[in-house]
Short mmCIF file of C-alpha atoms and ligand atoms in Angstrom, two decimals:
data_model
loop_
_atom_site.label_atom_id
_atom_site.label_comp_id
_atom_site.label_asym_id
_atom_site.label_seq_id
_atom_site.Cartn_x
_atom_site.Cartn_y
_atom_site.Cartn_z
CA MET A 238 112.06 83.23 -65.85
CA SER A 239 112.98 86.70 -66.04
CA GLU A 240 115.30 86.55 -63.00
CA HIS A 241 117.65 84.47 -64.60
CA ARG A 242 118.54 87.03 -66.94
CA TRP A 243 120.25 88.91 -64.06
CA ASP A 244 121.70 85.78 -62.25
CA LYS A 245 125.35 86.95 -63.48
CA SER A 246 124.95 90.48 -62.69
CA GLY A 247 126.63 92.31 -59.62
CA PHE A 248 124.62 93.06 -56.39
CA ALA A 249 123.37 96.66 -57.14
CA THR A 250 122.25 95.66 -60.65
CA ARG A 251 120.00 93.00 -59.60
CA ALA A 252 118.75 95.15 -56.61
CA ILE A 253 117.43 97.46 -59.34
CA HIS A 254 116.40 95.10 -62.14
CA ALA A 255 115.87 91.47 -60.74
CA GLY A 256 112.05 90.61 -60.78
CA GLN A 257 111.52 94.36 -62.28
CA GLU A 258 111.40 93.82 -66.01
CA PRO A 259 109.42 96.80 -67.65
CA ASP A 260 105.80 96.15 -67.60
CA PRO A 261 104.83 94.24 -70.84
CA LEU A 262 101.63 95.95 -71.39
CA THR A 263 102.88 99.80 -71.04
CA GLY A 264 106.52 99.67 -70.67
CA ALA A 265 106.57 101.32 -67.13
CA VAL A 266 109.96 100.82 -65.97
CA VAL A 267 108.80 100.30 -62.29
CA PRO A 268 106.53 97.20 -61.62
CA PRO A 269 103.02 98.82 -60.96
CA VAL A 270 101.04 98.60 -57.69
CA TYR A 271 98.60 95.99 -58.50
CA GLN A 272 96.19 97.03 -56.07
CA VAL A 273 93.43 94.43 -56.54
CA SER A 274 92.44 91.32 -54.65
CA THR A 275 91.19 88.94 -57.49
CA PHE A 276 91.97 88.61 -61.25
CA ALA A 277 89.56 87.83 -64.21
CA GLN A 278 90.06 84.33 -65.64
CA ASP A 279 89.50 83.69 -69.32
CA GLY A 280 86.97 80.57 -68.72
CA VAL A 281 87.15 78.72 -65.47
CA GLY A 282 90.78 77.98 -64.67
CA GLY A 283 92.21 80.37 -67.36
CA LEU A 284 94.57 82.29 -65.51
CA ARG A 285 96.55 85.14 -67.03
CA GLY A 286 100.10 84.81 -65.82
CA GLY A 287 99.29 82.52 -63.12
CA TYR A 288 97.20 84.97 -61.03
CA GLU A 289 93.80 84.26 -59.41
CA TYR A 290 93.64 85.96 -55.74
CA SER A 291 96.06 88.34 -54.13
CA ARG A 292 96.49 86.09 -51.07
CA SER A 293 97.83 83.41 -53.32
CA GLY A 294 99.96 85.68 -55.58
CA ASN A 295 100.04 89.21 -56.56
CA PRO A 296 102.32 90.71 -59.47
CA THR A 297 104.05 93.46 -57.12
CA ARG A 298 104.66 90.95 -54.19
CA HIS A 299 106.06 88.53 -56.88
CA ALA A 300 108.28 91.35 -58.12
CA LEU A 301 109.62 91.69 -54.75
CA GLU A 302 109.92 87.92 -54.15
CA GLU A 303 112.16 87.32 -57.27
CA CYS A 304 114.21 90.38 -56.04
CA LEU A 305 114.81 89.07 -52.95
CA ALA A 306 115.64 85.50 -53.90
CA SER A 307 118.02 86.92 -56.40
CA LEU A 308 119.90 89.11 -53.62
CA GLU A 309 120.25 86.32 -51.12
CA GLY A 310 121.16 83.91 -53.63
CA GLY A 311 118.03 81.49 -52.96
CA SER A 312 115.95 79.29 -54.80
CA ARG A 313 112.54 81.14 -53.53
CA ALA A 314 111.53 84.03 -51.46
CA LEU A 315 108.41 84.73 -49.91
CA ALA A 316 106.98 87.90 -48.56
CA PHE A 317 105.00 88.54 -45.36
CA ALA A 318 103.03 91.08 -43.76
CA SER A 319 105.83 91.57 -41.07
CA GLY A 320 109.09 89.95 -39.70
CA LEU A 321 107.13 88.07 -36.93
CA ALA A 322 104.67 86.90 -39.56
CA ALA A 323 107.20 85.36 -41.71
CA GLU A 324 108.84 83.85 -38.66
CA ASP A 325 105.51 82.44 -37.38
CA THR A 326 104.85 80.85 -40.87
CA LEU A 327 108.32 79.20 -40.89
CA LEU A 328 107.98 77.85 -37.50
CA ARG A 329 104.32 76.02 -38.10
CA ALA A 330 105.40 74.98 -41.43
CA LEU A 331 108.72 73.23 -40.68
CA THR A 332 107.99 72.10 -37.19
CA GLN A 333 105.40 70.14 -35.20
CA PRO A 334 104.34 69.87 -31.72
CA GLY A 335 107.03 67.84 -29.86
CA ALA A 336 109.90 69.20 -32.00
CA HIS A 337 112.71 71.15 -30.48
CA ALA A 338 114.70 74.46 -31.58
CA VAL A 339 117.90 75.77 -30.27
CA ILE A 340 117.86 79.53 -30.29
CA GLY A 341 120.48 82.19 -29.65
CA ASN A 342 120.52 83.62 -26.10
CA ASP A 343 120.32 87.21 -27.31
CA ALA A 344 117.82 86.99 -29.92
CA TYR A 345 115.41 90.02 -30.84
CA GLY A 346 112.79 90.13 -28.15
CA GLY A 347 109.79 89.77 -30.18
CA THR A 348 111.36 86.69 -31.66
CA TYR A 349 112.12 85.22 -28.40
CA ARG A 350 108.38 86.15 -27.26
CA LEU A 351 107.30 84.21 -30.30
CA PHE A 352 109.13 81.19 -29.22
CA SER A 353 108.28 81.26 -25.59
CA ARG A 354 104.95 82.67 -25.33
CA VAL A 355 103.10 81.30 -28.61
CA ALA A 356 105.37 78.44 -30.38
CA GLU A 357 106.04 76.67 -26.74
CA PRO A 358 102.18 76.50 -25.62
CA TRP A 359 101.65 75.13 -28.88
CA GLY A 360 104.36 72.23 -28.46
CA LEU A 361 107.61 73.60 -30.01
CA LEU A 362 110.28 73.57 -27.12
CA HIS A 363 113.28 75.64 -27.32
CA THR A 364 116.60 75.88 -25.64
CA PRO A 365 118.43 79.13 -25.54
CA VAL A 366 122.13 78.89 -26.07
CA ASP A 367 125.14 81.10 -26.29
CA LEU A 368 125.66 80.38 -30.15
CA THR A 369 129.39 81.62 -30.37
CA ASP A 370 130.12 78.55 -27.77
CA LEU A 371 129.89 75.72 -30.48
CA ASP A 372 130.47 72.87 -27.78
CA ALA A 373 127.21 74.36 -26.16
CA VAL A 374 125.25 74.29 -29.23
CA ARG A 375 126.40 70.60 -29.87
CA ARG A 376 125.30 69.81 -26.36
CA ALA A 377 121.78 71.43 -26.90
CA VAL A 378 121.02 69.77 -30.16
CA GLU A 379 119.15 66.56 -29.73
CA PRO A 380 119.25 64.58 -32.88
CA GLY A 381 116.08 63.41 -34.43
CA ARG A 382 114.27 66.09 -32.30
CA THR A 383 115.78 69.27 -32.86
CA ARG A 384 114.34 70.77 -36.06
CA ILE A 385 115.90 74.08 -36.27
CA ILE A 386 118.75 76.10 -34.97
CA TRP A 387 117.73 79.82 -34.87
CA THR A 388 120.23 82.58 -35.06
CA GLU A 389 120.73 86.20 -35.75
CA THR A 390 124.06 87.68 -36.65
CA PRO A 391 124.95 90.39 -35.86
CA THR A 392 122.23 89.98 -32.90
CA ASN A 393 119.70 92.54 -31.62
CA PRO A 394 120.89 94.57 -29.58
CA LEU A 395 124.30 93.00 -28.30
CA LEU A 396 125.79 92.75 -31.86
CA THR A 397 127.09 89.25 -31.12
CA VAL A 398 128.64 87.48 -34.25
CA VAL A 399 128.24 83.88 -34.79
CA ASP A 400 129.93 81.68 -37.07
CA ILE A 401 127.32 80.75 -39.94
CA ALA A 402 129.22 78.13 -41.60
CA ALA A 403 130.15 76.29 -38.27
CA LEU A 404 126.38 76.40 -37.22
CA ALA A 405 125.29 75.02 -40.42
CA GLN A 406 127.43 71.89 -40.12
CA ILE A 407 126.17 71.39 -36.62
CA ALA A 408 122.71 71.53 -37.63
CA HIS A 409 123.04 69.46 -40.75
CA GLU A 410 124.82 66.82 -38.84
CA ALA A 411 121.72 66.59 -36.43
CA GLY A 412 119.33 66.71 -39.34
CA ALA A 413 118.38 69.83 -38.41
CA LEU A 414 117.98 73.50 -40.62
CA LEU A 415 119.81 76.61 -39.76
CA VAL A 416 117.63 79.57 -39.94
CA VAL A 417 119.55 83.03 -40.03
CA ASP A 418 117.72 86.17 -39.44
CA ASN A 419 119.85 88.58 -41.54
CA THR A 420 117.84 91.69 -40.61
CA PHE A 421 120.94 93.60 -39.13
CA ALA A 422 123.61 92.80 -41.83
CA SER A 423 121.12 92.85 -44.95
CA PRO A 424 121.99 90.65 -48.22
CA TYR A 425 124.37 93.36 -49.15
CA LEU A 426 126.47 92.88 -46.17
CA GLN A 427 126.16 89.20 -45.67
CA GLN A 428 124.80 86.05 -47.54
CA PRO A 429 123.94 83.27 -45.30
CA LEU A 430 122.75 80.72 -47.85
CA ALA A 431 126.19 80.97 -49.38
CA LEU A 432 127.85 80.10 -46.03
CA GLY A 433 125.62 77.06 -45.77
CA ALA A 434 122.05 78.14 -44.03
CA ASP A 435 118.94 76.70 -45.18
CA ILE A 436 116.76 79.82 -44.51
CA VAL A 437 117.30 83.53 -44.12
CA VAL A 438 114.68 85.47 -42.33
CA HIS A 439 114.08 89.20 -42.85
CA SER A 440 112.33 92.09 -41.12
CA THR A 441 111.89 94.09 -44.44
CA THR A 442 110.61 96.60 -42.32
CA LYS A 443 114.38 97.66 -41.53
CA TYR A 444 117.38 98.06 -44.08
CA LEU A 445 115.41 96.60 -47.13
CA GLY A 446 112.63 98.88 -46.80
CA GLY A 447 114.92 101.60 -45.42
CA HIS A 448 112.95 104.42 -45.04
CA SER A 449 110.76 103.69 -41.74
CA ASP A 450 107.63 103.66 -44.05
CA VAL A 451 106.58 100.22 -44.08
CA VAL A 452 106.33 96.88 -42.00
CA GLY A 453 107.31 93.60 -43.78
CA GLY A 454 109.04 90.32 -43.62
CA ALA A 455 110.62 87.68 -45.97
CA LEU A 456 111.96 84.32 -46.04
CA VAL A 457 114.54 82.97 -48.54
CA VAL A 458 115.29 79.50 -48.85
CA ALA A 459 118.08 77.43 -50.73
CA ASP A 460 115.90 74.23 -51.03
CA PRO A 461 113.05 74.44 -53.65
CA GLU A 462 111.15 71.70 -51.73
CA VAL A 463 111.25 73.70 -48.47
CA GLY A 464 110.37 76.81 -50.46
CA GLU A 465 107.23 74.94 -51.80
CA GLN A 466 106.19 73.94 -48.24
CA LEU A 467 106.60 77.57 -47.11
CA ALA A 468 104.72 78.77 -50.10
CA TYR A 469 101.78 76.49 -49.34
CA HIS A 470 101.40 77.71 -45.84
CA GLN A 471 102.14 81.28 -47.07
CA ASN A 472 98.72 81.23 -48.79
CA ALA A 473 97.13 78.80 -46.21
CA MET A 474 98.00 81.09 -43.19
CA GLY A 475 97.55 84.34 -45.05
CA SER A 476 99.89 86.97 -43.45
CA VAL A 477 100.92 88.41 -46.85
CA PRO A 478 101.83 91.82 -47.35
CA GLY A 479 99.48 94.01 -49.48
CA PRO A 480 100.67 95.38 -53.03
CA TRP A 481 101.50 98.99 -51.65
CA ASP A 482 103.74 97.64 -49.04
CA SER A 483 105.32 95.26 -51.45
CA TRP A 484 106.07 98.14 -53.70
CA LEU A 485 107.59 100.14 -50.88
CA VAL A 486 110.11 97.42 -49.97
CA LEU A 487 110.78 96.88 -53.48
CA ARG A 488 111.64 100.50 -53.90
CA GLY A 489 113.80 100.66 -51.03
CA ILE A 490 115.72 97.72 -52.06
CA LYS A 491 116.95 99.71 -55.03
CA THR A 492 119.28 101.75 -52.95
CA LEU A 493 120.37 99.11 -50.43
CA GLY A 494 123.89 99.03 -51.38
CA VAL A 495 124.58 102.63 -51.35
CA ARG A 496 122.76 102.97 -48.10
CA MET A 497 124.74 100.29 -46.33
CA ASP A 498 127.84 101.59 -47.49
CA ARG A 499 126.82 105.07 -45.97
CA HIS A 500 125.35 103.38 -42.63
CA SER A 501 128.59 101.57 -42.11
CA ALA A 502 130.91 104.41 -42.64
CA ASN A 503 128.80 106.54 -40.40
CA ALA A 504 128.72 104.00 -37.68
CA ARG A 505 132.46 103.87 -37.79
CA ALA A 506 132.72 107.53 -37.29
CA ILE A 507 130.57 107.27 -34.05
CA VAL A 508 132.40 104.35 -32.65
CA ASP A 509 135.65 106.05 -32.95
CA VAL A 510 134.20 108.59 -30.83
CA LEU A 511 132.44 106.36 -28.43
CA ALA A 512 135.53 103.92 -27.91
CA ASP A 513 137.59 106.96 -26.37
CA HIS A 514 134.71 108.64 -24.32
CA PRO A 515 135.14 108.72 -20.54
CA ARG A 516 131.25 108.22 -20.13
CA VAL A 517 131.12 104.89 -22.19
CA VAL A 518 131.94 101.68 -20.46
CA GLN A 519 131.54 99.31 -23.26
CA VAL A 520 131.13 99.65 -27.21
CA LEU A 521 129.51 96.83 -28.98
CA TYR A 522 130.52 97.05 -32.54
CA PRO A 523 131.45 94.04 -34.82
CA GLY A 524 133.99 96.09 -36.79
CA LEU A 525 136.05 97.00 -33.61
CA PRO A 526 139.32 94.83 -33.65
CA GLY A 527 138.47 94.19 -29.84
CA HIS A 528 135.27 92.97 -30.34
CA ARG A 529 134.61 88.99 -29.60
CA GLY A 530 133.48 88.27 -33.17
CA TYR A 531 135.49 90.63 -35.33
CA GLU A 532 137.52 88.06 -37.16
CA ILE A 533 134.31 85.92 -37.93
CA ALA A 534 132.47 89.12 -38.98
CA ALA A 535 135.43 90.34 -41.14
CA ARG A 536 135.29 86.97 -42.76
CA GLN A 537 131.59 86.51 -43.41
CA MET A 538 130.42 90.31 -43.77
CA ARG A 539 131.38 92.65 -46.33
CA ASP A 540 131.36 95.68 -43.72
CA PHE A 541 129.99 95.95 -40.25
CA GLY A 542 126.60 97.68 -40.92
CA GLY A 543 125.06 100.60 -38.97
CA MET A 544 124.26 99.19 -35.38
CA VAL A 545 125.89 100.16 -32.73
CA SER A 546 125.33 99.45 -28.96
CA PHE A 547 127.11 100.81 -25.80
CA ARG A 548 126.95 100.89 -22.34
CA VAL A 549 127.22 104.22 -20.29
CA ALA A 550 128.79 104.77 -16.72
CA GLY A 551 125.85 105.80 -14.36
CA GLY A 552 123.71 102.66 -15.05
CA VAL A 553 119.98 102.92 -16.06
CA GLU A 554 119.26 106.36 -15.12
CA GLU A 555 121.85 107.55 -17.20
CA ALA A 556 121.09 105.36 -20.28
CA VAL A 557 117.72 106.56 -20.13
CA ALA A 558 118.72 110.49 -19.82
CA VAL A 559 121.10 110.04 -22.78
CA CYS A 560 118.38 108.52 -24.92
CA GLY A 561 116.10 111.64 -24.01
CA ARG A 562 118.99 114.31 -24.79
CA THR A 563 119.64 113.61 -28.70
CA GLU A 564 118.44 115.99 -31.24
CA VAL A 565 119.31 114.25 -34.65
CA PHE A 566 118.97 110.87 -33.30
CA THR A 567 115.12 110.38 -32.86
CA LEU A 568 114.23 108.36 -29.91
CA GLY A 569 112.36 105.39 -31.11
CA GLU A 570 112.00 101.64 -31.83
CA SER A 571 112.83 100.06 -34.93
CA LEU A 572 115.88 100.30 -37.08
CA GLY A 573 117.49 100.28 -40.60
CA GLY A 574 116.01 103.76 -41.71
CA VAL A 575 117.78 106.61 -43.38
CA GLU A 576 117.16 108.66 -40.18
CA SER A 577 119.23 107.82 -37.16
CA LEU A 578 117.22 106.27 -33.93
CA ILE A 579 118.37 105.80 -30.60
CA GLU A 580 116.57 103.76 -27.88
CA HIS A 581 116.85 101.85 -24.55
CA PRO A 582 116.59 98.03 -25.28
CA GLY A 583 115.73 97.08 -21.62
CA ARG A 584 112.62 99.29 -21.46
CA MET A 585 111.74 99.32 -25.21
CA THR A 586 112.33 96.58 -27.79
CA HIS A 587 113.83 94.12 -25.54
CA ALA A 588 111.32 94.60 -22.43
CA SER A 589 109.75 91.32 -23.38
CA ALA A 590 112.84 89.20 -22.46
CA ALA A 591 112.91 90.90 -18.84
CA GLY A 592 113.72 88.22 -16.18
CA SER A 593 114.59 85.70 -18.85
CA ALA A 594 117.83 84.38 -20.11
CA LEU A 595 117.60 87.11 -22.98
CA GLU A 596 117.51 89.90 -20.57
CA VAL A 597 119.60 92.71 -21.95
CA PRO A 598 121.89 94.95 -19.53
CA ASP A 599 120.04 97.92 -18.43
CA ASP A 600 122.79 100.46 -19.16
CA LEU A 601 122.63 99.50 -22.70
CA ILE A 602 122.00 101.90 -25.51
CA ARG A 603 121.16 101.00 -28.99
CA LEU A 604 121.81 103.09 -32.13
CA SER A 605 120.54 102.79 -35.71
CA VAL A 606 122.99 104.92 -37.56
CA GLY A 607 121.33 106.69 -40.45
CA ILE A 608 122.87 108.25 -43.53
CA GLU A 609 122.76 111.93 -42.31
CA ASP A 610 126.15 113.72 -42.16
CA ALA A 611 128.66 111.99 -40.08
CA ASP A 612 129.77 115.33 -38.36
CA ASP A 613 126.14 116.04 -37.31
CA LEU A 614 125.66 112.49 -35.92
CA VAL A 615 128.93 112.51 -33.90
CA ALA A 616 128.11 116.09 -32.43
CA ASP A 617 124.72 114.91 -31.50
CA ILE A 618 125.99 111.96 -29.50
CA VAL A 619 128.83 113.92 -27.84
CA GLN A 620 126.48 116.57 -26.49
CA ALA A 621 124.00 113.82 -25.37
CA LEU A 622 126.83 112.16 -23.42
CA GLN A 623 127.86 115.49 -21.55
C1 PLP B 841 116.40 91.16 -35.83
C2 PLP B 841 114.85 91.03 -35.85
N1 PLP B 841 114.19 90.23 -36.69
C3 PLP B 841 112.63 90.12 -36.57
C4 PLP B 841 112.12 91.43 -36.11
C5 PLP B 841 110.48 91.18 -36.20
O1 PLP B 841 110.22 92.16 -37.45
P1 PLP B 841 108.92 92.91 -37.47
O2 PLP B 841 108.97 93.91 -36.46
O3 PLP B 841 108.83 93.61 -39.16
O4 PLP B 841 107.81 91.88 -37.36
C6 PLP B 841 112.84 92.58 -35.74
C7 PLP B 841 112.06 93.69 -35.22
O5 PLP B 841 112.64 94.67 -34.90
C8 PLP B 841 114.20 92.31 -35.53
O6 PLP B 841 115.00 93.50 -35.02
#
């Protein structure tokens, strides 16, 4: 298989080449957009290259899946129509009614909504836990019943960092799988499978796509058998991305490393200013030596990424007002694009967690720091805080 050619190459080389050999027919250096639903057969069952119908498999999607598997160091990757479609497929493929999951108590609001409003009525119970408290995790796990420990790290939006290797050990001792949502870090900054995780989840909408022009998701697995089960459900449930969306994510991935370096450097410049600002009560960034998860982040991440959250003096009114005053930062949901975004999690991305154990502080602002000039970004935040 072509990806093996790149197994020993560095991250940037794999991002540009894995799964992306020049097209055998024309030599096109970028995988074409195979915008088709079905493929001609040479006699019944005579498939060319294994393709029969684009829900089951499509060459552009396949190129993306091979590249993602290579970047995360997995045996297999599967692409989906959105991050939540990937999550839903995972839950229904690998658990059953009556099973139990342990999830972080500051997961992305949409993930929490999936667990509490969709999976729970179907029969999958869950316990939200502070995953930085390993004793609490051990207490929450029910051996024989808990199928999954689900974590993000860093988390959305509180930038909490959890110890992937320690959670993997707890999960495996209980016969459960550790699932890590690696959306905030991206495979460039963090490789959960190498630390013992079983499955990596991505909203490829974010850093992997990188340009705020596509919605997508992915699962990457260590164990080929789990990969087979998920692939069966990917086809049987059908929430696949189209060829054009697959191509956009693959194109974004080529520059992932250089973008993540710049996102991280720009975030650091902003954090330096926020940390000393009189109108800022608290800065949440894993690269701050005072951050609760700093040591773990320094150990398990290459750099600290482009997401920054902070709390302002003046409560919810001031937080909402600051979000409305920026000029370079665009007020909007989502994250991970080249352009900087600002949002109020309590009223926007995490509104669905209101009143639950996952409710976020209402004076919290979240920044997705883009790759514009750092000076312009810093000046914009400083004027918005006046
Ligand atoms: C950490 C995280 N995981 C998953 C998702 C869901 O992904 P999508 O919006 O592509 O369905 C999001 C979306 O914001 C996210 O931030």
